[in-house]
Amino acid sequence: MFGILGTTRVVGAGGVAVALGGPRRRALLALLALEAGRTVTVERLVDGLYGPRTPAGVANAVQSQVSRLRQVLPVAIEGHPAGYRLAARPQDVDAHRFEQLGAAGREALAAGDPGRAAALLREALELWRGPALADVGDAPFAAAQVVRLEELRVAAVEDRVAADLALGRHRQLVAELRELVAAHPLRERLRGQLMRALHGSGRQGEALEVYDAARRELAETLGADPGPELAAVHLAVLRGEPHLALPRGDRESPGPPESRSGPELLPPGHVSRGTSPAAPRHELPAQLTSFIGRGPELDRIGALLARERLVTVTGPGGAGKTRLAVEAAGRYPHDATFVALAGLTGGAELPQAVLGALGLREGGLL
């Protein structure tokens, strides 16, 4: 295995580390490992190792360093007319392996399998032994690669946290997320995840404090407001939306099938006090203000629901469509679930949003 996620190292047969020599030779190996299996031109090697001010005879110096590496490496460095190629598979380099596992973890998360996603992402992150290219950071090629790999690492941490949140590990994540937010104060996704973890741990006030701190930080540092995703988390915490607080596995089981008779809306102010299994289950956002008026619209929705399987509420932005729909759903005598669509960016995300709101995994429907 070739390692660059930390100091540069090569582990040969039997787990024995290979002695690589000085920093220039290590930098050469790291540059070749980043392009494992592909030819790197001599021009790029020279530029990456020496920068724009190259001393005389530098091409011969590169050839000499390649020759010395060939004597100790467990795989060949092949010479080609254009340059050199490390004859290793990408998956034999920890940085490439990290990216492969990270991509697989994201796919599992998007497919609704947070358990597999968390395992893959943990495996990916365990490949890191320290800062990337730690012992060759002075090489001209290294700076851009260090930034790129560190960005991928933090994104993988965020994805792993998302998987753990989906698994209901709210309390276990709070301390880690506080450290991550302190280290990356401008990453709004981490702020939102900390808010979710706190809210899921029953600490709503602290979750709101996190948002206030984020708003101040962004205003002072960037002169900007929180983005729509973080603002949506803030609003959901204010409303006490259950899908933030409850992990999917802790959701109540679905109620009994609907009766064959058409649905009815319950009168305003009605509260079901029975404990019968047939009592409706309403997973709807909590409302912070009273709902006044709109009686005719509620009656019309009720009449439509009595005979139609789909009712769509339309109107201009800010007219109160969502609030009207939530009020109507609250009077519905059967199960009702709120699906938040504001944060979606495409139609392909819609099925997973619905499944998530219902506490289901996509695989469970097959």
Short mmCIF file of C-alpha atoms in Angstrom, two decimals:
data_model
loop_
_atom_site.label_atom_id
_atom_site.label_comp_id
_atom_site.label_asym_id
_atom_site.label_seq_id
_atom_site.Cartn_x
_atom_site.Cartn_y
_atom_site.Cartn_z
CA MET A 1 0.00 0.00 0.00
CA PHE A 2 1.22 3.48 -0.92
CA GLY A 3 0.37 6.11 1.66
CA ILE A 4 0.17 9.89 1.24
CA LEU A 5 -2.65 10.63 3.72
CA GLY A 6 -0.09 11.52 6.36
CA THR A 7 3.62 11.12 5.79
CA THR A 8 4.66 9.43 2.56
CA ARG A 9 5.13 5.72 3.09
CA VAL A 10 5.17 2.39 1.30
CA VAL A 11 4.34 -0.87 3.04
CA GLY A 12 5.78 -3.89 1.30
CA ALA A 13 5.33 -7.61 1.71
CA GLY A 14 4.79 -8.72 5.27
CA GLY A 15 3.77 -5.24 6.37
CA VAL A 16 7.34 -3.94 6.40
CA ALA A 17 7.75 -0.21 5.70
CA VAL A 18 10.13 0.67 2.87
CA ALA A 19 12.95 3.17 3.49
CA LEU A 20 12.31 5.88 0.90
CA GLY A 21 15.11 8.35 1.43
CA GLY A 22 15.03 12.14 1.51
CA PRO A 23 12.22 14.65 0.96
CA ARG A 24 12.78 15.14 -2.79
CA ARG A 25 12.53 11.39 -3.40
CA ARG A 26 9.41 11.17 -1.23
CA ALA A 27 7.85 14.06 -3.13
CA LEU A 28 8.57 12.31 -6.43
CA LEU A 29 6.91 9.13 -5.19
CA ALA A 30 3.90 11.06 -3.86
CA LEU A 31 3.41 12.79 -7.20
CA LEU A 32 3.60 9.48 -9.06
CA ALA A 33 1.23 7.85 -6.54
CA LEU A 34 -1.37 10.56 -7.07
CA GLU A 35 -1.39 9.47 -10.72
CA ALA A 36 -0.98 5.73 -10.06
CA GLY A 37 -1.33 3.69 -13.24
CA ARG A 38 -0.95 6.76 -15.48
CA THR A 39 2.09 8.30 -17.12
CA VAL A 40 3.31 11.57 -15.64
CA THR A 41 5.33 13.66 -18.06
CA VAL A 42 8.87 14.69 -17.21
CA GLU A 43 7.82 18.32 -17.64
CA ARG A 44 5.09 17.92 -15.03
CA LEU A 45 7.44 16.12 -12.64
CA VAL A 46 10.02 18.88 -12.97
CA ASP A 47 7.43 21.60 -12.48
CA GLY A 48 5.81 19.79 -9.55
CA LEU A 49 9.09 19.12 -7.76
CA TYR A 50 11.10 22.27 -8.54
CA GLY A 51 8.60 24.92 -9.58
CA PRO A 52 9.08 27.45 -12.38
CA ARG A 53 12.72 28.19 -11.50
CA THR A 54 14.34 24.91 -12.41
CA PRO A 55 18.10 24.46 -12.03
CA ALA A 56 20.22 23.18 -14.88
CA GLY A 57 20.27 19.42 -15.39
CA VAL A 58 17.06 18.90 -13.43
CA ALA A 59 15.76 16.25 -15.84
CA ASN A 60 18.82 14.13 -15.07
CA ALA A 61 18.20 14.66 -11.35
CA VAL A 62 14.65 13.34 -11.74
CA GLN A 63 15.95 10.31 -13.62
CA SER A 64 18.44 9.66 -10.82
CA GLN A 65 15.73 9.84 -8.15
CA VAL A 66 13.53 7.46 -10.17
CA SER A 67 16.42 5.01 -10.40
CA ARG A 68 16.90 5.04 -6.63
CA LEU A 69 13.19 4.56 -5.96
CA ARG A 70 13.13 1.58 -8.33
CA GLN A 71 15.66 -0.17 -6.10
CA VAL A 72 13.37 -0.18 -3.05
CA LEU A 73 9.76 -0.18 -4.30
CA PRO A 74 7.69 -3.37 -4.46
CA VAL A 75 6.29 -2.34 -7.86
CA ALA A 76 7.94 -0.93 -10.94
CA ILE A 77 8.28 2.64 -12.10
CA GLU A 78 7.98 2.27 -15.85
CA GLY A 79 9.78 4.64 -18.18
CA HIS A 80 7.93 5.93 -21.24
CA PRO A 81 8.94 8.36 -23.98
CA ALA A 82 6.87 11.08 -22.33
CA GLY A 83 7.63 10.35 -18.69
CA TYR A 84 7.21 7.80 -15.90
CA ARG A 85 4.38 5.62 -14.62
CA LEU A 86 3.98 3.99 -11.19
CA ALA A 87 2.75 0.49 -12.05
CA ALA A 88 0.28 0.29 -9.17
CA ARG A 89 -3.49 0.12 -9.10
CA PRO A 90 -5.24 3.27 -7.87
CA GLN A 91 -6.82 1.26 -5.05
CA ASP A 92 -3.32 0.49 -3.78
CA VAL A 93 -2.84 4.18 -2.95
CA ASP A 94 -4.61 5.32 0.20
CA ALA A 95 -5.79 8.61 -1.31
CA HIS A 96 -7.47 6.86 -4.23
CA ARG A 97 -8.91 4.21 -1.94
CA PHE A 98 -10.28 6.96 0.28
CA GLU A 99 -12.05 8.60 -2.67
CA GLN A 100 -13.49 5.27 -3.83
CA LEU A 101 -14.87 4.41 -0.39
CA GLY A 102 -16.20 7.94 0.06
CA ALA A 103 -18.09 7.77 -3.22
CA ALA A 104 -19.55 4.37 -2.29
CA GLY A 105 -20.61 5.76 1.08
CA ARG A 106 -22.39 8.71 -0.52
CA GLU A 107 -24.19 6.37 -2.91
CA ALA A 108 -25.36 4.20 0.00
CA LEU A 109 -26.57 7.28 1.86
CA ALA A 110 -28.49 8.52 -1.17
CA ALA A 111 -30.00 5.05 -1.59
CA GLY A 112 -31.40 5.12 1.95
CA ASP A 113 -28.90 2.73 3.57
CA PRO A 114 -27.29 4.81 6.34
CA GLY A 115 -25.83 1.77 8.10
CA ARG A 116 -23.76 0.76 5.08
CA ALA A 117 -22.93 4.40 4.38
CA ALA A 118 -21.59 4.94 7.90
CA ALA A 119 -19.43 1.80 7.70
CA LEU A 120 -17.95 2.73 4.31
CA LEU A 121 -17.25 6.31 5.31
CA ARG A 122 -15.60 5.25 8.57
CA GLU A 123 -13.37 2.87 6.64
CA ALA A 124 -12.45 5.72 4.30
CA LEU A 125 -11.63 8.14 7.10
CA GLU A 126 -9.55 5.57 8.97
CA LEU A 127 -7.05 5.68 6.09
CA TRP A 128 -5.94 9.12 7.23
CA ARG A 129 -2.84 9.06 9.46
CA GLY A 130 -2.37 12.82 9.60
CA PRO A 131 -2.43 15.83 7.25
CA ALA A 132 -2.10 14.80 3.62
CA LEU A 133 1.42 14.93 2.17
CA ALA A 134 2.68 15.92 5.60
CA ASP A 135 6.38 15.45 4.85
CA VAL A 136 6.42 16.86 1.30
CA GLY A 137 4.24 19.92 1.76
CA ASP A 138 7.00 22.24 0.55
CA ALA A 139 6.98 20.70 -2.94
CA PRO A 140 5.28 23.03 -5.44
CA PHE A 141 2.70 20.43 -6.49
CA ALA A 142 1.62 19.68 -2.92
CA ALA A 143 -0.29 22.81 -1.91
CA ALA A 144 -3.21 22.34 -4.29
CA GLN A 145 -3.42 18.62 -3.53
CA VAL A 146 -3.44 19.22 0.23
CA VAL A 147 -6.37 21.63 -0.13
CA ARG A 148 -8.26 19.23 -2.40
CA LEU A 149 -7.77 16.19 -0.18
CA GLU A 150 -8.62 18.08 3.00
CA GLU A 151 -11.86 19.31 1.43
CA LEU A 152 -12.73 15.73 0.51
CA ARG A 153 -11.92 14.59 4.04
CA VAL A 154 -14.20 17.13 5.70
CA ALA A 155 -16.97 16.36 3.21
CA ALA A 156 -16.62 12.66 4.06
CA VAL A 157 -16.90 13.50 7.76
CA GLU A 158 -20.10 15.43 7.01
CA ASP A 159 -21.50 12.50 5.05
CA ARG A 160 -20.62 10.09 7.87
CA VAL A 161 -22.33 12.37 10.38
CA ALA A 162 -25.40 12.48 8.13
CA ALA A 163 -25.47 8.68 8.13
CA ASP A 164 -25.12 8.55 11.92
CA LEU A 165 -27.93 11.08 12.33
CA ALA A 166 -30.15 8.93 10.13
CA LEU A 167 -29.32 6.02 12.46
CA GLY A 168 -30.45 8.03 15.49
CA ARG A 169 -27.02 8.60 17.06
CA HIS A 170 -27.87 12.17 18.07
CA ARG A 171 -26.41 12.22 21.58
CA GLN A 172 -23.17 10.52 20.55
CA LEU A 173 -22.55 13.16 17.86
CA VAL A 174 -22.95 16.37 19.85
CA ALA A 175 -19.40 16.61 21.26
CA GLU A 176 -17.76 15.65 17.95
CA LEU A 177 -19.87 18.16 16.04
CA ARG A 178 -19.01 20.96 18.45
CA GLU A 179 -15.31 20.31 17.74
CA LEU A 180 -15.94 20.20 14.00
CA VAL A 181 -17.89 23.46 14.03
CA ALA A 182 -15.09 25.12 16.00
CA ALA A 183 -12.54 23.91 13.44
CA HIS A 184 -14.71 24.83 10.42
CA PRO A 185 -16.93 27.71 11.53
CA LEU A 186 -18.08 28.67 8.01
CA ARG A 187 -19.31 25.20 6.99
CA GLU A 188 -23.06 25.56 7.29
CA ARG A 189 -23.72 21.86 6.84
CA LEU A 190 -21.84 21.09 10.05
CA ARG A 191 -23.81 23.78 11.87
CA GLY A 192 -27.05 22.27 10.65
CA GLN A 193 -25.95 18.80 11.70
CA LEU A 194 -25.10 20.05 15.18
CA MET A 195 -28.55 21.62 15.38
CA ARG A 196 -30.13 18.31 14.37
CA ALA A 197 -28.06 16.37 16.91
CA LEU A 198 -28.99 18.76 19.71
CA HIS A 199 -32.66 18.83 18.76
CA GLY A 200 -32.71 15.05 18.54
CA SER A 201 -31.21 14.95 22.04
CA GLY A 202 -34.02 17.10 23.43
CA ARG A 203 -31.87 20.27 23.57
CA GLN A 204 -33.90 22.61 21.38
CA GLY A 205 -32.66 25.78 23.06
CA GLU A 206 -29.03 24.89 22.41
CA ALA A 207 -29.88 24.05 18.80
CA LEU A 208 -31.31 27.54 18.35
CA GLU A 209 -28.19 29.05 19.95
CA VAL A 210 -26.08 27.28 17.32
CA TYR A 211 -28.09 29.00 14.60
CA ASP A 212 -27.70 32.41 16.25
CA ALA A 213 -23.93 31.88 16.48
CA ALA A 214 -23.81 30.84 12.81
CA ARG A 215 -25.73 33.93 11.76
CA ARG A 216 -23.33 36.19 13.66
CA GLU A 217 -20.24 34.41 12.31
CA LEU A 218 -21.42 34.62 8.70
CA ALA A 219 -22.41 38.27 9.05
CA GLU A 220 -19.12 39.31 10.66
CA THR A 221 -16.85 37.23 8.42
CA LEU A 222 -18.61 37.27 5.05
CA GLY A 223 -21.34 39.87 5.38
CA ALA A 224 -23.82 37.14 4.45
CA ASP A 225 -26.90 35.47 5.87
CA PRO A 226 -27.26 31.71 6.47
CA GLY A 227 -28.08 29.75 3.34
CA PRO A 228 -31.48 28.22 2.66
CA GLU A 229 -30.56 24.76 3.97
CA LEU A 230 -29.42 26.03 7.37
CA ALA A 231 -32.39 28.39 7.53
CA ALA A 232 -34.70 25.44 6.83
CA VAL A 233 -33.16 23.49 9.72
CA HIS A 234 -33.66 26.52 11.97
CA LEU A 235 -37.32 26.77 11.02
CA ALA A 236 -37.82 23.04 11.52
CA VAL A 237 -36.32 23.26 15.02
CA LEU A 238 -38.59 26.20 15.84
CA ARG A 239 -41.58 24.19 14.70
CA GLY A 240 -40.46 21.07 16.51
CA GLU A 241 -40.79 18.97 13.39
CA PRO A 242 -40.64 15.29 14.40
CA HIS A 243 -38.49 14.14 11.50
CA LEU A 244 -35.66 16.20 12.95
CA ALA A 245 -35.99 14.78 16.44
CA LEU A 246 -36.67 11.14 15.76
CA PRO A 247 -34.35 8.69 14.00
CA ARG A 248 -36.01 6.66 11.32
CA GLY A 249 -35.86 3.48 13.34
CA ASP A 250 -37.75 5.15 16.20
CA ARG A 251 -40.74 6.18 14.12
CA GLU A 252 -44.08 4.70 15.05
CA SER A 253 -45.22 1.83 12.92
CA PRO A 254 -47.78 2.69 10.23
CA GLY A 255 -51.40 2.69 11.31
CA PRO A 256 -54.08 0.37 9.94
CA PRO A 257 -55.21 0.70 6.34
CA GLU A 258 -57.78 3.34 5.56
CA SER A 259 -61.41 2.32 5.69
CA ARG A 260 -63.27 1.97 2.44
CA SER A 261 -65.50 4.92 3.26
CA GLY A 262 -64.37 8.33 2.07
CA PRO A 263 -62.27 10.48 4.45
CA GLU A 264 -63.73 13.34 6.45
CA LEU A 265 -62.17 16.38 8.05
CA LEU A 266 -62.58 16.74 11.80
CA PRO A 267 -64.12 19.97 13.10
CA PRO A 268 -61.76 22.77 14.22
CA GLY A 269 -60.32 22.23 17.68
CA HIS A 270 -61.08 18.50 17.69
CA VAL A 271 -58.57 16.39 19.62
CA SER A 272 -58.72 12.62 19.53
CA ARG A 273 -58.51 11.25 23.07
CA GLY A 274 -59.02 7.60 22.35
CA THR A 275 -56.24 5.06 22.61
CA SER A 276 -57.65 2.79 19.93
CA PRO A 277 -55.13 1.47 17.39
CA ALA A 278 -57.31 3.13 14.76
CA ALA A 279 -56.55 6.63 16.09
CA PRO A 280 -54.94 8.71 13.34
CA ARG A 281 -51.23 9.44 13.49
CA HIS A 282 -50.38 13.00 12.47
CA GLU A 283 -46.69 13.77 11.93
CA LEU A 284 -47.09 17.45 11.13
CA PRO A 285 -45.01 20.56 11.90
CA ALA A 286 -45.93 22.35 15.09
CA GLN A 287 -47.39 25.79 14.39
CA LEU A 288 -46.27 28.82 16.40
CA THR A 289 -49.33 30.98 15.71
CA SER A 290 -53.09 30.50 15.67
CA PHE A 291 -54.83 29.75 12.39
CA ILE A 292 -57.64 32.22 11.79
CA GLY A 293 -60.11 32.19 8.92
CA ARG A 294 -59.78 30.15 5.71
CA GLY A 295 -62.83 28.12 6.74
CA PRO A 296 -64.25 27.93 3.20
CA GLU A 297 -60.93 26.69 1.83
CA LEU A 298 -60.71 24.02 4.54
CA ASP A 299 -64.25 22.89 3.78
CA ARG A 300 -63.46 22.69 0.09
CA ILE A 301 -60.33 20.62 0.70
CA GLY A 302 -62.35 18.29 2.93
CA ALA A 303 -64.98 17.82 0.24
CA LEU A 304 -62.31 17.11 -2.37
CA LEU A 305 -60.53 14.59 -0.13
CA ALA A 306 -63.80 12.72 0.30
CA ARG A 307 -63.81 11.74 -3.37
CA GLU A 308 -60.29 12.31 -4.77
CA ARG A 309 -56.96 10.58 -4.11
CA LEU A 310 -54.94 13.73 -4.85
CA VAL A 311 -55.65 17.34 -3.92
CA THR A 312 -53.21 20.10 -4.89
CA VAL A 313 -53.23 23.55 -3.30
CA THR A 314 -51.94 26.27 -5.65
CA GLY A 315 -51.33 29.98 -5.29
CA PRO A 316 -48.65 32.69 -5.32
CA GLY A 317 -45.63 32.53 -3.07
CA GLY A 318 -46.30 33.59 0.51
CA ALA A 319 -50.06 33.08 0.23
CA GLY A 320 -50.08 30.47 3.00
CA LYS A 321 -50.47 27.31 0.94
CA THR A 322 -48.31 25.17 3.23
CA ARG A 323 -50.05 26.38 6.39
CA LEU A 324 -53.47 25.68 4.86
CA ALA A 325 -52.39 22.18 3.83
CA VAL A 326 -51.01 21.45 7.31
CA GLU A 327 -54.23 22.64 8.96
CA ALA A 328 -56.29 20.48 6.62
CA ALA A 329 -54.06 17.47 7.27
CA GLY A 330 -54.45 17.99 11.02
CA ARG A 331 -58.21 17.47 10.68
CA TYR A 332 -57.83 14.39 8.48
CA PRO A 333 -59.21 11.26 10.26
CA HIS A 334 -56.43 9.00 8.97
CA ASP A 335 -52.63 9.08 9.12
CA ALA A 336 -51.03 12.26 7.79
CA THR A 337 -47.31 12.92 7.27
CA PHE A 338 -45.57 16.15 6.31
CA VAL A 339 -42.86 15.85 3.63
CA ALA A 340 -40.52 18.85 3.46
CA LEU A 341 -39.62 19.57 -0.17
CA ALA A 342 -38.14 23.07 0.15
CA GLY A 343 -34.55 21.84 0.28
CA LEU A 344 -34.76 19.51 -2.74
CA THR A 345 -32.86 20.42 -5.89
CA GLY A 346 -34.37 17.96 -8.37
CA GLY A 347 -37.19 15.53 -8.95
CA ALA A 348 -34.90 12.54 -8.43
CA GLU A 349 -34.70 13.42 -4.73
CA LEU A 350 -38.48 13.34 -4.23
CA PRO A 351 -38.95 9.57 -3.64
CA GLN A 352 -36.28 9.49 -0.95
CA ALA A 353 -37.78 12.53 0.77
CA VAL A 354 -41.16 10.79 0.93
CA LEU A 355 -39.63 7.54 2.18
CA GLY A 356 -37.62 9.42 4.80
CA ALA A 357 -40.70 11.23 6.08
CA LEU A 358 -42.49 7.89 6.40
CA GLY A 359 -39.54 6.34 8.22
CA LEU A 360 -38.95 3.81 5.44
CA ARG A 361 -35.91 2.68 3.52
CA GLU A 362 -36.06 2.27 -0.22
CA GLY A 363 -34.84 -1.32 0.02
CA GLY A 364 -37.77 -2.19 2.25
CA LEU A 365 -40.16 -1.65 -0.64
CA LEU A 366 -38.57 -4.18 -2.96
#
